[in-house]
Every structure is written in C-alpha cells, then in structure tokens.
CSV table of C-alpha atoms in Angstrom, one decimal:
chain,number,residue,atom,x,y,z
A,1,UNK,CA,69.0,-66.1,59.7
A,2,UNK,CA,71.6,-66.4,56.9
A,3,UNK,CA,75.1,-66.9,57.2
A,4,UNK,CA,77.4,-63.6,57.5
A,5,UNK,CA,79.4,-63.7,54.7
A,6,UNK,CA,83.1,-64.5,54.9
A,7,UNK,CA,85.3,-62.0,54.9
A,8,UNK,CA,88.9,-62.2,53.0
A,9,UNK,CA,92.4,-61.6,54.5
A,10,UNK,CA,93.5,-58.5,54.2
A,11,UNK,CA,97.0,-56.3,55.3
A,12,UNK,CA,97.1,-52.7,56.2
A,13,UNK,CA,100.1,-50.3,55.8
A,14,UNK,CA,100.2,-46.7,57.7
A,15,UNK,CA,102.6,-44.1,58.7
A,16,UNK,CA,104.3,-44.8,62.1
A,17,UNK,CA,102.4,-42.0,63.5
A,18,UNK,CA,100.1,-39.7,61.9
A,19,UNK,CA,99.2,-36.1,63.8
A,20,UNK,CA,96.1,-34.4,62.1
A,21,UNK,CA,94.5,-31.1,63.6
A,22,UNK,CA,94.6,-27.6,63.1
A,23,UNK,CA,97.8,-26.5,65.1
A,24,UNK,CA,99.8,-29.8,65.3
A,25,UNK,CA,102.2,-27.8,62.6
A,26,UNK,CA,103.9,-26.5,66.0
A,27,UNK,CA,105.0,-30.1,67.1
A,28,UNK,CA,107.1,-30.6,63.8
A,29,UNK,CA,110.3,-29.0,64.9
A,30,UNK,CA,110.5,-31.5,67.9
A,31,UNK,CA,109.1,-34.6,66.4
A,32,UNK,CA,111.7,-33.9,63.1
A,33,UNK,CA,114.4,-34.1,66.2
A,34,UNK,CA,113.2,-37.6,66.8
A,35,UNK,CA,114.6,-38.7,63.4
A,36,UNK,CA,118.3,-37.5,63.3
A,37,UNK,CA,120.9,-35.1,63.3
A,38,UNK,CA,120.8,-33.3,59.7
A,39,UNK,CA,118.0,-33.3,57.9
A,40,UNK,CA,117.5,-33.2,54.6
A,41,UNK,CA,114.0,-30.2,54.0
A,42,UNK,CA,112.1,-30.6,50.3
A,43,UNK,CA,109.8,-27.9,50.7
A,44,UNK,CA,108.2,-26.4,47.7
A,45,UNK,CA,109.0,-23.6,45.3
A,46,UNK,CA,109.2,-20.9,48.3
A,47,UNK,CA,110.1,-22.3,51.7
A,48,UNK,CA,106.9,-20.4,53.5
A,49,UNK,CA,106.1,-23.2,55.6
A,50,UNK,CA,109.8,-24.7,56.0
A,51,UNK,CA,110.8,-22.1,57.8
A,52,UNK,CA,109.7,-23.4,60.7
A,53,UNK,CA,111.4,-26.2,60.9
A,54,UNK,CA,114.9,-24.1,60.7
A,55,UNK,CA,114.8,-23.3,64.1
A,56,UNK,CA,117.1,-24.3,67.1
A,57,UNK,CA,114.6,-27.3,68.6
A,58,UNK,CA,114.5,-28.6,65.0
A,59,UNK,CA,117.9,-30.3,63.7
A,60,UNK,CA,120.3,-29.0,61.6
A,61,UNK,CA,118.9,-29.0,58.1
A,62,UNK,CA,120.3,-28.2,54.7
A,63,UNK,CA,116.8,-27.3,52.4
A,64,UNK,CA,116.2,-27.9,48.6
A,65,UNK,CA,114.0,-26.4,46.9
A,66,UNK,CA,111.3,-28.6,44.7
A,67,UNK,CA,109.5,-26.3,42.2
A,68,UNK,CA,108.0,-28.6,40.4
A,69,UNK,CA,106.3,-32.4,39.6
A,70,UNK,CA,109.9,-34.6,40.5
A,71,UNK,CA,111.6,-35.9,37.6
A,72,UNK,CA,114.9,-37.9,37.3
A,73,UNK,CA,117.4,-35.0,36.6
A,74,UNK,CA,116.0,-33.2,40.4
A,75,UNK,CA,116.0,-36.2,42.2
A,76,UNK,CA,119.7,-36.7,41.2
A,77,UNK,CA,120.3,-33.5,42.2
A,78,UNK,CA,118.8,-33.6,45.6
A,79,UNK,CA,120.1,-37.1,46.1
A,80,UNK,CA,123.6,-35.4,45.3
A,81,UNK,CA,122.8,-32.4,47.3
A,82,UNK,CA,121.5,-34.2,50.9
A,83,UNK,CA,124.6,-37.1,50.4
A,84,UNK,CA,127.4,-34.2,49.9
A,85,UNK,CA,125.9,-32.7,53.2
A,86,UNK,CA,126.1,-35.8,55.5
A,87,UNK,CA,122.3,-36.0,56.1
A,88,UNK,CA,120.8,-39.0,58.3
A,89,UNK,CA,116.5,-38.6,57.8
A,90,UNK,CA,114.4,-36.3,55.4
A,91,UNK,CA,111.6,-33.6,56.2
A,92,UNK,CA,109.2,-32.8,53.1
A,93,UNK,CA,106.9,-29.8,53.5
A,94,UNK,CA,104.7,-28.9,50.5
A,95,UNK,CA,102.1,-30.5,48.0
A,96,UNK,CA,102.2,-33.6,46.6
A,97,UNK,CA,105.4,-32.6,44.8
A,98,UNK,CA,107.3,-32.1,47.1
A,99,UNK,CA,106.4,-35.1,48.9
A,100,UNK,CA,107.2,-37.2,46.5
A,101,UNK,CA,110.4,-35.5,46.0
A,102,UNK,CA,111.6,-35.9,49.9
A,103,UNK,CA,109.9,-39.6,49.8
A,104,UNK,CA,112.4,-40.4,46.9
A,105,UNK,CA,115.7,-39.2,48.5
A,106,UNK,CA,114.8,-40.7,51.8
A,107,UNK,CA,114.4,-44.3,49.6
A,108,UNK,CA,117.2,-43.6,47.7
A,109,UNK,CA,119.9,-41.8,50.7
A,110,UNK,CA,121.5,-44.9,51.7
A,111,UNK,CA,121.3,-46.7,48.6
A,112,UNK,CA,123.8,-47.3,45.8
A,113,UNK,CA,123.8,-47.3,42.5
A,114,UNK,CA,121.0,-45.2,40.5
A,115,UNK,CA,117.7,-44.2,41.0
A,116,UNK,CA,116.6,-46.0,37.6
A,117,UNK,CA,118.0,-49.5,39.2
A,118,UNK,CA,114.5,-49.5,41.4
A,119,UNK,CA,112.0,-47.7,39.3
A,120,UNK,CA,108.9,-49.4,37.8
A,121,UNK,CA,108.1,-50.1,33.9
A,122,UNK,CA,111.0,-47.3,32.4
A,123,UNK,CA,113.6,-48.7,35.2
A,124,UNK,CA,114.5,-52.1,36.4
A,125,UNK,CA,112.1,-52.1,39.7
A,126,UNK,CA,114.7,-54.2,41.6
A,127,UNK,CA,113.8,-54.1,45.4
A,128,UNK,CA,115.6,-51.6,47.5
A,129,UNK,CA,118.2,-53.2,49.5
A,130,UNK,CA,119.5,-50.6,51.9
A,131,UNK,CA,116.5,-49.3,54.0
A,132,UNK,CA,115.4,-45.9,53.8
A,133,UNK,CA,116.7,-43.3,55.8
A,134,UNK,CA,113.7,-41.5,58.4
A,135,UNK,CA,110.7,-39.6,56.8
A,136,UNK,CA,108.3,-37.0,57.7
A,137,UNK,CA,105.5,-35.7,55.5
A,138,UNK,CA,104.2,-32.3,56.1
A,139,UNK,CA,101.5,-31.4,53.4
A,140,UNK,CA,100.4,-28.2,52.4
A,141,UNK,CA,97.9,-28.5,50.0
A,142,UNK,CA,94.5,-31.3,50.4
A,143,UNK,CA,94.9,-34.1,47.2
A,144,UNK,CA,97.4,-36.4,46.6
A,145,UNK,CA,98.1,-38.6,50.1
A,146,UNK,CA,101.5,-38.7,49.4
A,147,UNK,CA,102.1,-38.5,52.8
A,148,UNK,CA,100.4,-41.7,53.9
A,149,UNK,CA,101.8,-44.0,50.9
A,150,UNK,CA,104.7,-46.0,50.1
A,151,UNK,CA,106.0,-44.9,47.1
A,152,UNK,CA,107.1,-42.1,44.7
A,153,UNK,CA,106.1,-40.9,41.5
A,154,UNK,CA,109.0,-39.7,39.5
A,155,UNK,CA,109.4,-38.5,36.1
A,156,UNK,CA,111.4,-39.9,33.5
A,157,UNK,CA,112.1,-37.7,30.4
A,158,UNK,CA,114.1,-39.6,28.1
A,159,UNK,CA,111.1,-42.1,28.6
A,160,UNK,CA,108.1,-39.5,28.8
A,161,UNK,CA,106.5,-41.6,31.7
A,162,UNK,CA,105.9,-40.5,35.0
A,163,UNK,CA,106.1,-43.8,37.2
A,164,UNK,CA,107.1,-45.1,40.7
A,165,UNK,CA,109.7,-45.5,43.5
A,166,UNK,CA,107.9,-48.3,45.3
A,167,UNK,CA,108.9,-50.0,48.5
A,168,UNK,CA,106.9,-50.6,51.9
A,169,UNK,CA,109.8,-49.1,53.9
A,170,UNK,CA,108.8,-45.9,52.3
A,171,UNK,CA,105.6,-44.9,54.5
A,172,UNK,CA,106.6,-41.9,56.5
A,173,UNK,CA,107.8,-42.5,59.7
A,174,UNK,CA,105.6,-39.4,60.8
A,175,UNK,CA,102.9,-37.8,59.2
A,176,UNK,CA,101.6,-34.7,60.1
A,177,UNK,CA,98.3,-33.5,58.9
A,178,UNK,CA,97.8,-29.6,59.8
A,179,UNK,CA,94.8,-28.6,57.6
A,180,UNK,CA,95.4,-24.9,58.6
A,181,UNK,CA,98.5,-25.2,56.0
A,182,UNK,CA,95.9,-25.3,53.0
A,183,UNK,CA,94.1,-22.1,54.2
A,184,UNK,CA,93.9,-19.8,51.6
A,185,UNK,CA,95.3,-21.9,48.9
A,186,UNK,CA,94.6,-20.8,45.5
A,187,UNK,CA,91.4,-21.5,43.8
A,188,UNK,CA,92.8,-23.8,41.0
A,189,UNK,CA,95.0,-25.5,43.4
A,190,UNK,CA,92.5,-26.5,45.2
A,191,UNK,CA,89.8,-27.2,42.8
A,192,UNK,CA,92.5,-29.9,41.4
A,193,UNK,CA,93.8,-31.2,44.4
A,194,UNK,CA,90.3,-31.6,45.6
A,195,UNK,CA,89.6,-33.3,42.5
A,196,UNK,CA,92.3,-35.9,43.0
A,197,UNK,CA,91.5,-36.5,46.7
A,198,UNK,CA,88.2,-37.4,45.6
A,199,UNK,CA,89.2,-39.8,43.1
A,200,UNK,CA,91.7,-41.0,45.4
A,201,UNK,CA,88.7,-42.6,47.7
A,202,UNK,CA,86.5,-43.8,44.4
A,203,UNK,CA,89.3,-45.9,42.7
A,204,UNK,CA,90.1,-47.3,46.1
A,205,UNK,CA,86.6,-48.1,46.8
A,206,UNK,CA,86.1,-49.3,43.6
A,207,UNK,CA,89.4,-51.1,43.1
A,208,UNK,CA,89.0,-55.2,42.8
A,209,UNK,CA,91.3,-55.4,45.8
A,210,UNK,CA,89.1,-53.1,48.3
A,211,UNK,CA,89.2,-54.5,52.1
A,212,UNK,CA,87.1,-54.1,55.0
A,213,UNK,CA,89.1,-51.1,56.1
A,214,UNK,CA,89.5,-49.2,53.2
A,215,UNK,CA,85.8,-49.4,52.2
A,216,UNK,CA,85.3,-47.8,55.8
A,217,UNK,CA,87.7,-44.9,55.0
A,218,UNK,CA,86.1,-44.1,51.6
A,219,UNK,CA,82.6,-44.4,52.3
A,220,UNK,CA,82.9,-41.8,55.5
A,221,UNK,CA,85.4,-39.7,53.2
A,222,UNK,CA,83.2,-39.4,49.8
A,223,UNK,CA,80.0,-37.4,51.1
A,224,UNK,CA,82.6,-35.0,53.0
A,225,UNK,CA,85.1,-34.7,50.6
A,226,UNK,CA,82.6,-34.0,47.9
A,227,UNK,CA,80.6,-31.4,49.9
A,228,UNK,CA,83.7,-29.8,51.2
A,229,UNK,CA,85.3,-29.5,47.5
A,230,UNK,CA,81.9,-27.9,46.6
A,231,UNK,CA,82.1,-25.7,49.2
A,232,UNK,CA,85.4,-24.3,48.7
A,233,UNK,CA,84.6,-23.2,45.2
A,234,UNK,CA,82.1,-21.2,47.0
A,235,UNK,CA,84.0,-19.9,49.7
A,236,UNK,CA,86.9,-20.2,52.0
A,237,UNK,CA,85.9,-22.3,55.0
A,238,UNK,CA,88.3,-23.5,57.9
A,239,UNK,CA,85.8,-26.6,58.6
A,240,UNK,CA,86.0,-27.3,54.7
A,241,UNK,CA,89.3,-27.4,54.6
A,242,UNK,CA,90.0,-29.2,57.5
A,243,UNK,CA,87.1,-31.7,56.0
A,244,UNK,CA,89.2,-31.8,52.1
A,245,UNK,CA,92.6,-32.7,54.0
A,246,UNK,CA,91.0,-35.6,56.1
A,247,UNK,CA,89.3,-36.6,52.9
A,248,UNK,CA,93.1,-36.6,51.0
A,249,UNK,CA,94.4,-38.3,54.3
A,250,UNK,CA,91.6,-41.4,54.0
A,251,UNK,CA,92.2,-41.7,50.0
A,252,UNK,CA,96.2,-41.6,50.5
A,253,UNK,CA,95.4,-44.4,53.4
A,254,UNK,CA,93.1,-46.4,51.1
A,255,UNK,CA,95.1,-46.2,48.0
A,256,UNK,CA,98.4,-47.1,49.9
A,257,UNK,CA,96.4,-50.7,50.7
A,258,UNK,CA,93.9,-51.3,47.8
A,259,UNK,CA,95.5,-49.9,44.7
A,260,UNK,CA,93.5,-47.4,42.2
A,261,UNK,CA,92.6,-47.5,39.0
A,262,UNK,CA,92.9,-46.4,35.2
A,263,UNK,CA,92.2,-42.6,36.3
A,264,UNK,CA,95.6,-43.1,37.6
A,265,UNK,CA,96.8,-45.7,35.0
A,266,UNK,CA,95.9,-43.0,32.1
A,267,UNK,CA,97.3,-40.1,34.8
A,268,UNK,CA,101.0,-41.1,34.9
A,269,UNK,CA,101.6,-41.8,30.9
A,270,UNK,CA,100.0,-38.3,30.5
A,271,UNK,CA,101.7,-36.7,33.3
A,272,UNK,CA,105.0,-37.7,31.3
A,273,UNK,CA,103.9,-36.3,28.0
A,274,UNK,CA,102.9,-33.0,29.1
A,275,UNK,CA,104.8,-32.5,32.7
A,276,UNK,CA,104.0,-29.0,33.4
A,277,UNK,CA,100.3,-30.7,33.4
A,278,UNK,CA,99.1,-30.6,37.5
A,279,UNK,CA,98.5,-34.5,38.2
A,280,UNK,CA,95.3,-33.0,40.3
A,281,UNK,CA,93.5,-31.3,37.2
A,282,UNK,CA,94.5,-34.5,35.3
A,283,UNK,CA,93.0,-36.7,37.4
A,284,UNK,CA,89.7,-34.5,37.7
A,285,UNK,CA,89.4,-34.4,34.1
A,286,UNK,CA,89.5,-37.8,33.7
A,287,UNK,CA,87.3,-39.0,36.6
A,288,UNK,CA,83.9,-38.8,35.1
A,289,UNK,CA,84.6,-40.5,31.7
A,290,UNK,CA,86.2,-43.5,33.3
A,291,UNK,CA,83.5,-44.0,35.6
A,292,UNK,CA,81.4,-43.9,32.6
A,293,UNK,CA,83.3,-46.5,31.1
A,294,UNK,CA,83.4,-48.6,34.1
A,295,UNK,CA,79.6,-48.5,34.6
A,296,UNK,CA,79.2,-49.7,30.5
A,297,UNK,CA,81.4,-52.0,31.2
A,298,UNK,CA,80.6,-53.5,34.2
A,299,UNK,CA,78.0,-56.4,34.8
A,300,UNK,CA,75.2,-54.6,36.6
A,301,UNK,CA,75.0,-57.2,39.3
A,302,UNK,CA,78.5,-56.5,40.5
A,303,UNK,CA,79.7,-54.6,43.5
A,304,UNK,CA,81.3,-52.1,41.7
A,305,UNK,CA,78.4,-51.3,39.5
A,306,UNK,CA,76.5,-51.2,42.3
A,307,UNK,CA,78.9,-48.9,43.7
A,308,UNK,CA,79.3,-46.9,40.7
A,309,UNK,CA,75.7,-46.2,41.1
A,310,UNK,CA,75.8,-44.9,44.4
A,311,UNK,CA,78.0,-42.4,43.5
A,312,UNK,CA,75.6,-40.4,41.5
A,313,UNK,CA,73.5,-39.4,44.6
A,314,UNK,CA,76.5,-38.4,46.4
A,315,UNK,CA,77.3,-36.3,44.1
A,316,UNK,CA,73.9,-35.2,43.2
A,317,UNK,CA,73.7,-33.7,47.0
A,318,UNK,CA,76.7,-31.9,47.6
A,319,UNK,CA,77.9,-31.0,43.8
A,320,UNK,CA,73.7,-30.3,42.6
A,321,UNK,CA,74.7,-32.7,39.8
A,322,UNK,CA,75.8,-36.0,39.3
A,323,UNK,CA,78.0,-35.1,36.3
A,324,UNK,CA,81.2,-34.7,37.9
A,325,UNK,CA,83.0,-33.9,34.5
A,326,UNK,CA,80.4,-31.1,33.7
A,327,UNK,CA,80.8,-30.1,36.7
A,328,UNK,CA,84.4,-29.6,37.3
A,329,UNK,CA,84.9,-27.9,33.9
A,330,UNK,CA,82.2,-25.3,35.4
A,331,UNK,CA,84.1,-24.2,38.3
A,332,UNK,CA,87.0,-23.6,35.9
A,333,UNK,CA,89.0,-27.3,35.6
A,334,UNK,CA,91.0,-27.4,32.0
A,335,UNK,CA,90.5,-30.1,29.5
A,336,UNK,CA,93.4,-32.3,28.9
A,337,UNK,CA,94.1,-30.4,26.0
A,338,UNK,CA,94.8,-27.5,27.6
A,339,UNK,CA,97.1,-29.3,30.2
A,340,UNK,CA,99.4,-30.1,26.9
A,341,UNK,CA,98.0,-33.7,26.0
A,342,UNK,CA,97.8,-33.7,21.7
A,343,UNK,CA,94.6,-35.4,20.4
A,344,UNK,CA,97.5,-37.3,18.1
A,345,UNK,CA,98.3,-38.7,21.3
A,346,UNK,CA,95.9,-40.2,22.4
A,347,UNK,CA,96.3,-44.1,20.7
A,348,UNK,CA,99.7,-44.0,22.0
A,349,UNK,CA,99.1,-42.8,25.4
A,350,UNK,CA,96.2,-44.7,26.1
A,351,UNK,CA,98.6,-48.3,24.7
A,352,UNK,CA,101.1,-47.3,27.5
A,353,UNK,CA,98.2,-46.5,30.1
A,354,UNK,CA,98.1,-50.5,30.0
A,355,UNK,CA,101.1,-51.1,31.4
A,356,UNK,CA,100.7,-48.9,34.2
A,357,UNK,CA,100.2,-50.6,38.1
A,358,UNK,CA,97.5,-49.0,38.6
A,359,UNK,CA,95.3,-50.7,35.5
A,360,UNK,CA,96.0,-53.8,37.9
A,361,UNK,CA,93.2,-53.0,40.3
A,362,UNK,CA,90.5,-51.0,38.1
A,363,UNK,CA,87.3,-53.1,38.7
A,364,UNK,CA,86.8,-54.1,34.7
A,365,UNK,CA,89.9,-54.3,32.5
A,366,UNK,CA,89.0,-51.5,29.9
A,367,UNK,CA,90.5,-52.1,26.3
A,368,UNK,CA,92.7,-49.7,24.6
A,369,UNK,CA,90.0,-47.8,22.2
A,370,UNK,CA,87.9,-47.5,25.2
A,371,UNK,CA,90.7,-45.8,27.1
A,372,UNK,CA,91.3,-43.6,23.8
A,373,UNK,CA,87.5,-42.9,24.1
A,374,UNK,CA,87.9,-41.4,27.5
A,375,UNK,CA,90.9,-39.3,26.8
A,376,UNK,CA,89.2,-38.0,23.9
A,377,UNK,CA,86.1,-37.5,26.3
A,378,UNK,CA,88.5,-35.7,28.7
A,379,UNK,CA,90.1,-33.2,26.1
C-alpha cells in the first residue's frame, strides 16, 4: 500500500456564528441585541430589509444609507455619522456593498486617526490597534462573501484603486445567511453576483495556498453553484437560490483562508478606474480568460492544471458549455468595455493588477502582457 501523503498545516478563520436557512431573517433583531446598545445599520440604497431590524427587540439604531461600491469620502462620512451618534457594534444588511461598508466602520469605530493609516498598497496598511467594535452581516444578494471575510474593499479616488481594510478581528461576529433575501432579485444582479460567487470557489480552489478545508468547501460548492446560476437565468427557483447563497457563503469561507487570484488582482485596479462598474459583472467577464491563461501557463502535470481541467466538465453539465465567457455574455453579462474600462487602459491597469494581494496566491505568476491579453480578451 503506499504511504498517504502528508498533509500541510493549515489555519481556518470563520464568523463567530453563522445562521443559514430560509427564515433565520426573523432571529436578527434579537441576535443584533446581543452586540450592544446603539447600532450603527448600513443597509443598501432603500432600507427594504433594515427595516426589520428597527423594531423594539432590536437596539436602538441610527441607519445610513450605502448606495453604492464604498469609497473613502462615504466611509468618512459613516465613520463620522455612527461616532457623532454614540454607537457601540454595527448591523450591515445589503449586497456586498454594503457589507463592506458596515465591515469598515465596525474596523475603523474605535480607532483613531484615518482610515488611509490601515489601508493596503494606496494607504500605509499599519495594523489596527484598537479592536473592532461588534459585527453582523446580513446579505441580500448571493456573490461576494463579504459576510464571512476579514476585510473591506474600499475605494480610493484620488488613487483610482479599489483596495482593502484588512484585519482578522474583522470576521463578523454573526452571520446570518437568509437565502429568501435574494428572492426575486433582478436578473443582472444576479447573473453578476452569481458570476463572482463562482469565481469566488475557483480562485480559492485553485489558489497555491488551498487547504484541506477549503478544497472541501469548493468542490461541493462548484457543481451547485454552477447549476443553480444556470438555472436562475432560466427561472426563479427558491431551491436555486437557496443553492447560489450557500455557494457565495463556501467561496466567502474559502477565500477568507486561501486567498484568490488575478480575477480579483485585475478586479480591484479596474473597479477603481471605472467605479460605477458592479465588481460581480467584472469578475464574470474576466473569469474565463484568466483560466485560459492559467491553463497555457501552467505545467500540465500540476494540480492546478489538473484542476483547471476539471472545470470544463462541470461546466459542460450545468452551463451546456464549457466556455464560461461565451457563456456569460449570452445571458446578457457586459464586456469590460461597457463597465467603463478604456482599451488605453489596459497596459496601465494590468502593471498595477501586479501589485494587488490577490496576484499573491494565483497558481502561476502571469506576466504583465499576458494580463493585458486577458483584459483585452474581456472587453
């Protein structure tokens, strides 16, 4: 018999609690209680589902509104906002946005000094010394994850760069999963967020620092995420749904604790040159030319190749095709061009893409003109 092989030392971050199931939206009011006495609610650009968490078993709140991906300018605003009311713990209630948003001010409540102090690449990314005040994460749409990971993607306009507020005191203290939020959503919302919950278990999967556990959560997430995304275009289905938001629940899990990859690394330079650009319909436009990249790239005996090649089945059996990019732009997903990226761009976006974190763990380090290949591929 031969040896097992070894298996490598691994760590694995998560929420304090997470609560998924249609219905658990009912126990946010009392578990928001848990936190403190005034909270500070992000919810989206209409507060729909916030309401809910306004009423006399919740605590006193003071809501803000997020209408938009989080840049530096609203997150000084809300940081100003939740300090001048006297708030103690945060409740987010939204997409990724928002999330993000309510993530931020929770790192940032008890801090001083600014926001740039602590952010990555644009910022000075000093550690957080003060530790962020309580978090809960209510999504509403099925994509990002934000709600299991430990940091924040803000954008910075003076540096037109979308990067992170990073700490591992930033995973939600409770995150609750109710897929019955994302019923209904519109079409293109979900046809992007889809997109980027599905990428958001390949990169992890893929990533050169995969573990044990997150290979577990992407391979049982893939086949269902990709069938349920299919689905949806098709139809609106409660069991799809509820199958998409698990899906964006394993990929924020397994990103959170293996990283991503240059989908994401490309993602955040572009999102800051065009940031009315959804980061969902970015990422789904640039999923299938970077795993066509990584494939060329790749040594066909590695894992990830070998990985790479599994894919195309998957795909093949819920999508009908294993050309994700062909098959995204049928269903109706825009080019980056028409999400504001210039093709004059490209050289320059694709030099800073290097830079970004998330390069870090893409399986094959991918040079510049090949990542202006795949922009130009994504257009």
């Amino acid at each position: 018999m031969s040896p097992l092989p070894p298996i490598p030392a691994f760590g694995f971050a998560a929420p304090g609690q997470i609560l998924f199931g249609r219905g658990t939206f009912a126990r946010a009011p009392a578990l928001a209680a848990t936190l403190g006495t005034h909270a500070f609610l992000v919810h989206g650009r209409t507060p729909r589902h916030a309401q809910a968490l306004m009423r006399a078993d919740a605590p006193a709140t003071t809501a803000f509104a997020c209408p938009s991906e989080p840049d530096l300018p609203l997150l000084e605003a809300a940081l100003s906002a939740a300090r001048a009311a006297g708030c103690d713990c945060v409740l987010a209630v939204g997409g990724g946005a928002a999330l993000d948003l309510g993530k931020a001010v929770a790192a940032m409540l008890n801090a001083t000094g600014s926001p740039m102090d602590h952010l990555e690449v644009v910022g000075r990314g000093q550690p957080l010394v003060a530790a962020p005040a309580p978090f809960m994460a209510v999504p509403t749409t099925a994509g990002t994850g934000a709600e299991m990971t430990k940091n924040a993607v803000i954008g910075v306009p003076q540096a037109a760069r979308k990067v992170s507020l990073r700490d591992a005191r930033m995973i939600a203290r409770i995150a609750l999963v109710d897929p019955a939020l994302t019923d209904h959503c519109p079409r293109a919302v979900t046809l992007a967020s889809g997109l980027d919950a599905v990428t958001q278990v390949i990169e992890p999967w893929l990533s050169v620092r995969a573990t044990p556990l997150t290979d577990a959560l992407c391979r049982m997430a893939l086949p269902r995420g990709l069938a349920a995304l299919a689905r949806l275009m098709q139809a609106e289905d409660p069991a799809a749904r509820d199958a998409l938001a698990l899906t964006s629940v394993c990929g924020g899990l397994a990103l959170a604790n293996a990283g991503l990859g240059a989908v994401h690394g490309l993602a955040g330079v572009i999102g800051g040159r065009a940031p009315g650009a959804p980061h969902g319909a970015v990422c789904g436009a640039l999923i299938g030319p970077v795993l066509t990249a990584n494939a060329q790239a790749l040594d066909p005996a590695t894992q990830s190749a070998r990985r790479i090649a599994e894919l195309g089945p998957m795909m093949s059996g819920a999508l009908g095709t294993a050309d994700i990019a062909a098959w995204a732009r049928d269903a109706g997903l825009p080019g980056l061009a028409a999400l504001g990226l210039s093709p004059a761009d490209l050289h320059d976006t694709a030099a800073q893409a290097q830079e970004a974190s998330s390069m870090k763990a893409n399986p094959v380090r991918l040079d510049t003109q090949t990542l202006v290949d795949i922009l130009r591929a994504a257009l």
